[in-house]
Short mmCIF file of C-alpha atoms in Angstrom, two decimals:
data_model
loop_
_atom_site.label_atom_id
_atom_site.label_comp_id
_atom_site.label_asym_id
_atom_site.label_seq_id
_atom_site.Cartn_x
_atom_site.Cartn_y
_atom_site.Cartn_z
CA MET I 44 -28.18 -123.39 205.19
CA LYS I 45 -32.22 -124.52 204.77
CA LYS I 46 -32.73 -122.84 207.96
CA ILE I 47 -31.20 -119.73 207.08
CA LEU I 48 -33.36 -120.11 204.10
CA ARG I 49 -36.41 -120.47 205.30
CA LEU I 50 -35.84 -117.46 207.94
CA PHE I 51 -34.85 -115.33 205.23
CA LEU I 52 -38.34 -116.17 203.35
CA VAL I 53 -40.87 -116.19 206.25
CA GLY I 54 -38.80 -112.71 207.58
CA SER I 55 -39.03 -111.42 203.81
CA LEU I 56 -42.86 -112.66 204.12
CA LEU I 57 -43.77 -110.66 207.13
CA LEU I 58 -42.20 -107.64 205.82
CA VAL I 59 -44.09 -107.54 202.66
CA SER I 60 -47.40 -108.17 204.13
CA CYS I 61 -46.90 -105.71 206.71
CA GLN I 62 -46.24 -102.15 203.86
CA ASP I 63 -47.90 -99.16 203.86
CA ASP I 64 -51.80 -100.54 203.17
CA GLU I 65 -51.91 -97.23 201.18
CA GLU I 66 -49.67 -98.74 198.01
CA MET I 67 -52.43 -101.36 198.03
CA LYS I 68 -55.63 -99.31 197.36
CA TYR I 69 -56.88 -98.22 194.09
CA ALA I 70 -60.42 -97.59 192.91
CA SER I 71 -61.69 -96.81 189.78
CA VAL I 72 -65.09 -94.95 188.40
CA TYR I 73 -67.04 -96.42 185.42
CA PHE I 74 -70.45 -97.08 183.77
CA PRO I 75 -71.48 -100.24 185.13
CA LEU I 76 -74.09 -100.64 181.57
CA ALA I 77 -71.36 -100.18 179.79
CA THR I 78 -69.87 -103.39 180.81
CA TRP I 79 -73.51 -105.27 179.56
CA ALA I 80 -72.99 -103.61 176.26
CA ASP I 81 -73.15 -105.89 173.18
CA GLY I 82 -70.45 -106.74 171.12
CA ASN I 83 -70.49 -103.43 168.99
CA GLY I 84 -70.35 -101.37 172.73
CA ILE I 85 -74.37 -100.33 172.71
CA PHE I 86 -76.36 -100.95 175.43
CA GLN I 87 -79.51 -102.04 174.15
CA THR I 88 -82.75 -101.70 176.08
CA LYS I 89 -86.66 -101.83 174.39
CA PHE I 90 -88.90 -99.14 175.13
CA ASP I 91 -92.51 -98.67 174.92
CA PHE I 92 -93.03 -95.67 172.67
CA SER I 93 -95.97 -94.51 173.38
CA ARG I 94 -94.89 -93.35 177.07
CA ASP I 95 -91.94 -91.87 178.83
CA THR I 96 -89.57 -93.75 180.33
CA THR I 97 -87.22 -92.96 183.08
CA TYR I 98 -83.73 -94.60 183.39
CA ILE I 99 -81.38 -94.62 185.99
CA VAL I 100 -77.77 -94.36 184.44
CA GLY I 101 -75.19 -95.16 187.47
CA ALA I 102 -71.71 -94.11 187.31
CA TYR I 103 -69.52 -96.85 189.95
CA CYS I 104 -66.91 -96.87 191.79
CA SER I 105 -65.16 -99.47 192.37
CA GLY I 106 -61.72 -101.44 193.59
CA SER I 107 -59.94 -102.17 196.55
CA ILE I 108 -61.88 -99.75 198.45
CA MET I 109 -64.59 -97.84 199.65
CA PRO I 110 -64.50 -94.39 198.69
CA GLU I 111 -63.24 -91.90 201.43
CA HIS I 112 -64.56 -88.87 200.41
CA ASP I 113 -67.34 -87.43 198.18
CA ILE I 114 -66.44 -88.42 194.16
CA ARG I 115 -67.79 -85.81 192.48
CA VAL I 116 -68.38 -87.22 188.64
CA THR I 117 -68.83 -85.39 185.56
CA MET I 118 -70.30 -87.03 182.32
CA GLU I 119 -71.01 -85.38 178.77
CA LEU I 120 -71.91 -86.06 175.39
CA ALA I 121 -69.42 -87.70 173.62
CA THR I 122 -70.62 -87.23 170.23
CA ASP I 123 -67.29 -87.58 168.62
CA SER I 124 -66.26 -90.90 170.23
CA LEU I 125 -70.14 -91.99 168.42
CA ALA I 126 -68.73 -90.85 165.18
CA SER I 127 -65.27 -92.74 165.57
CA ALA I 128 -67.31 -96.01 166.51
CA LYS I 129 -69.84 -95.37 163.52
CA GLN I 130 -66.97 -95.39 160.82
CA ALA I 131 -65.55 -98.80 162.60
CA SER I 132 -69.04 -100.49 162.95
CA ALA I 133 -71.83 -100.98 159.83
CA ALA I 134 -74.18 -101.61 163.44
CA ILE I 135 -73.43 -98.82 164.68
CA ARG I 136 -73.95 -96.75 161.81
CA ALA I 137 -77.66 -97.97 162.16
CA TYR I 138 -78.01 -95.59 164.50
CA ASP I 139 -79.34 -92.10 164.43
CA LEU I 140 -78.03 -89.65 167.23
CA LEU I 141 -81.06 -89.42 169.97
CA PRO I 142 -82.05 -86.03 169.44
CA GLU I 143 -81.71 -83.49 172.55
CA SER I 144 -85.77 -82.52 172.27
CA ALA I 145 -85.97 -86.66 172.94
CA TYR I 146 -84.65 -86.81 176.41
CA THR I 147 -83.92 -85.04 179.49
CA VAL I 148 -81.15 -85.75 182.47
CA GLU I 149 -81.35 -84.64 186.27
CA PRO I 150 -79.52 -83.24 187.14
CA ALA I 151 -79.01 -80.89 184.11
CA SER I 152 -75.27 -80.22 184.56
CA LEU I 153 -74.16 -84.23 183.97
CA GLU I 154 -72.76 -84.44 187.64
CA CYS I 155 -73.44 -86.73 189.88
CA THR I 156 -72.02 -87.56 193.60
CA ILE I 157 -70.70 -90.88 194.55
CA ARG I 158 -71.08 -90.49 198.48
CA ARG I 159 -68.67 -91.48 200.63
CA GLY I 160 -68.60 -94.98 201.88
CA THR I 161 -71.13 -96.10 198.38
CA GLU I 162 -70.65 -97.04 194.79
CA ARG I 163 -72.94 -95.35 193.08
CA GLY I 164 -73.90 -91.87 191.84
CA ASP I 165 -76.78 -91.32 189.58
CA LEU I 166 -78.25 -89.47 186.90
CA LEU I 167 -81.86 -90.04 185.68
CA VAL I 168 -82.26 -89.77 182.18
CA THR I 169 -86.21 -89.47 180.68
CA PHE I 170 -86.30 -90.49 177.27
CA HIS I 171 -89.60 -88.95 175.75
CA THR I 172 -89.71 -91.71 173.17
CA SER I 173 -93.48 -91.02 172.17
CA GLN I 174 -91.98 -88.29 169.87
CA LEU I 175 -89.46 -90.80 168.01
CA ASP I 176 -90.18 -93.01 165.07
CA ALA I 177 -90.36 -96.99 166.80
CA ASP I 178 -89.05 -97.97 163.34
CA LYS I 179 -85.73 -95.71 163.48
CA LYS I 180 -82.81 -97.09 166.35
CA TYR I 181 -81.35 -94.24 168.48
CA ILE I 182 -78.51 -93.98 170.66
CA LEU I 183 -77.57 -91.46 173.11
CA PRO I 184 -73.27 -91.37 173.84
CA LEU I 185 -72.35 -90.47 177.13
CA ARG I 186 -68.93 -90.31 178.47
CA ILE I 187 -67.23 -89.85 182.36
CA ARG I 188 -65.06 -86.73 181.37
CA SER I 189 -63.99 -86.40 184.67
CA VAL I 190 -64.01 -87.14 188.45
CA SER I 191 -62.87 -85.39 191.33
CA GLU I 192 -60.81 -88.85 192.83
CA TYR I 193 -59.71 -91.93 191.34
CA GLU I 194 -59.43 -93.16 188.17
CA ILE I 195 -61.59 -92.73 185.21
CA ALA I 196 -61.88 -96.69 184.12
CA PRO I 197 -60.22 -96.66 180.32
CA ARG I 198 -62.42 -99.43 179.29
CA TYR I 199 -66.06 -98.84 180.71
CA ASN I 200 -65.73 -94.62 180.37
CA THR I 201 -68.44 -94.59 177.82
CA LEU I 202 -71.48 -95.89 177.29
CA PHE I 203 -73.83 -95.72 174.13
CA PHE I 204 -77.06 -95.83 175.19
CA GLY I 205 -79.53 -97.74 172.22
CA ILE I 206 -83.18 -97.13 171.84
#
């Protein structure tokens, strides 16, 4: 009886391990900077307010596979998420929305591409901090709106970039 049970277990393991790999593949797209946010959800960095600073904001694809096709990632301003966060957090209420004149994004469409076989697609955000009051705190809220393939990671789909 033990031999039959062992054969059954070994056979079951072989069947499970030989299943189609498609079932095991998954991937999601997210902002890695959001994973480095503080307890209030803000990715904070210091700036030299005397000159413009360009920062790379990447969208990453992670999971059990490398992207098999190019992934188009569309981002947007997340002012609605910022408004909700301000209601919930006194720390976030201390930040003003970064004025549109205080930054530029390349490409202006807020779209990037994670190329097949790679993990990252980038936006270049240039902060025109010389126009800002250095005694104030500012925030640029970004969200991943859509991806052409895979899913958007729900926990890290929004980035509050604090200045």
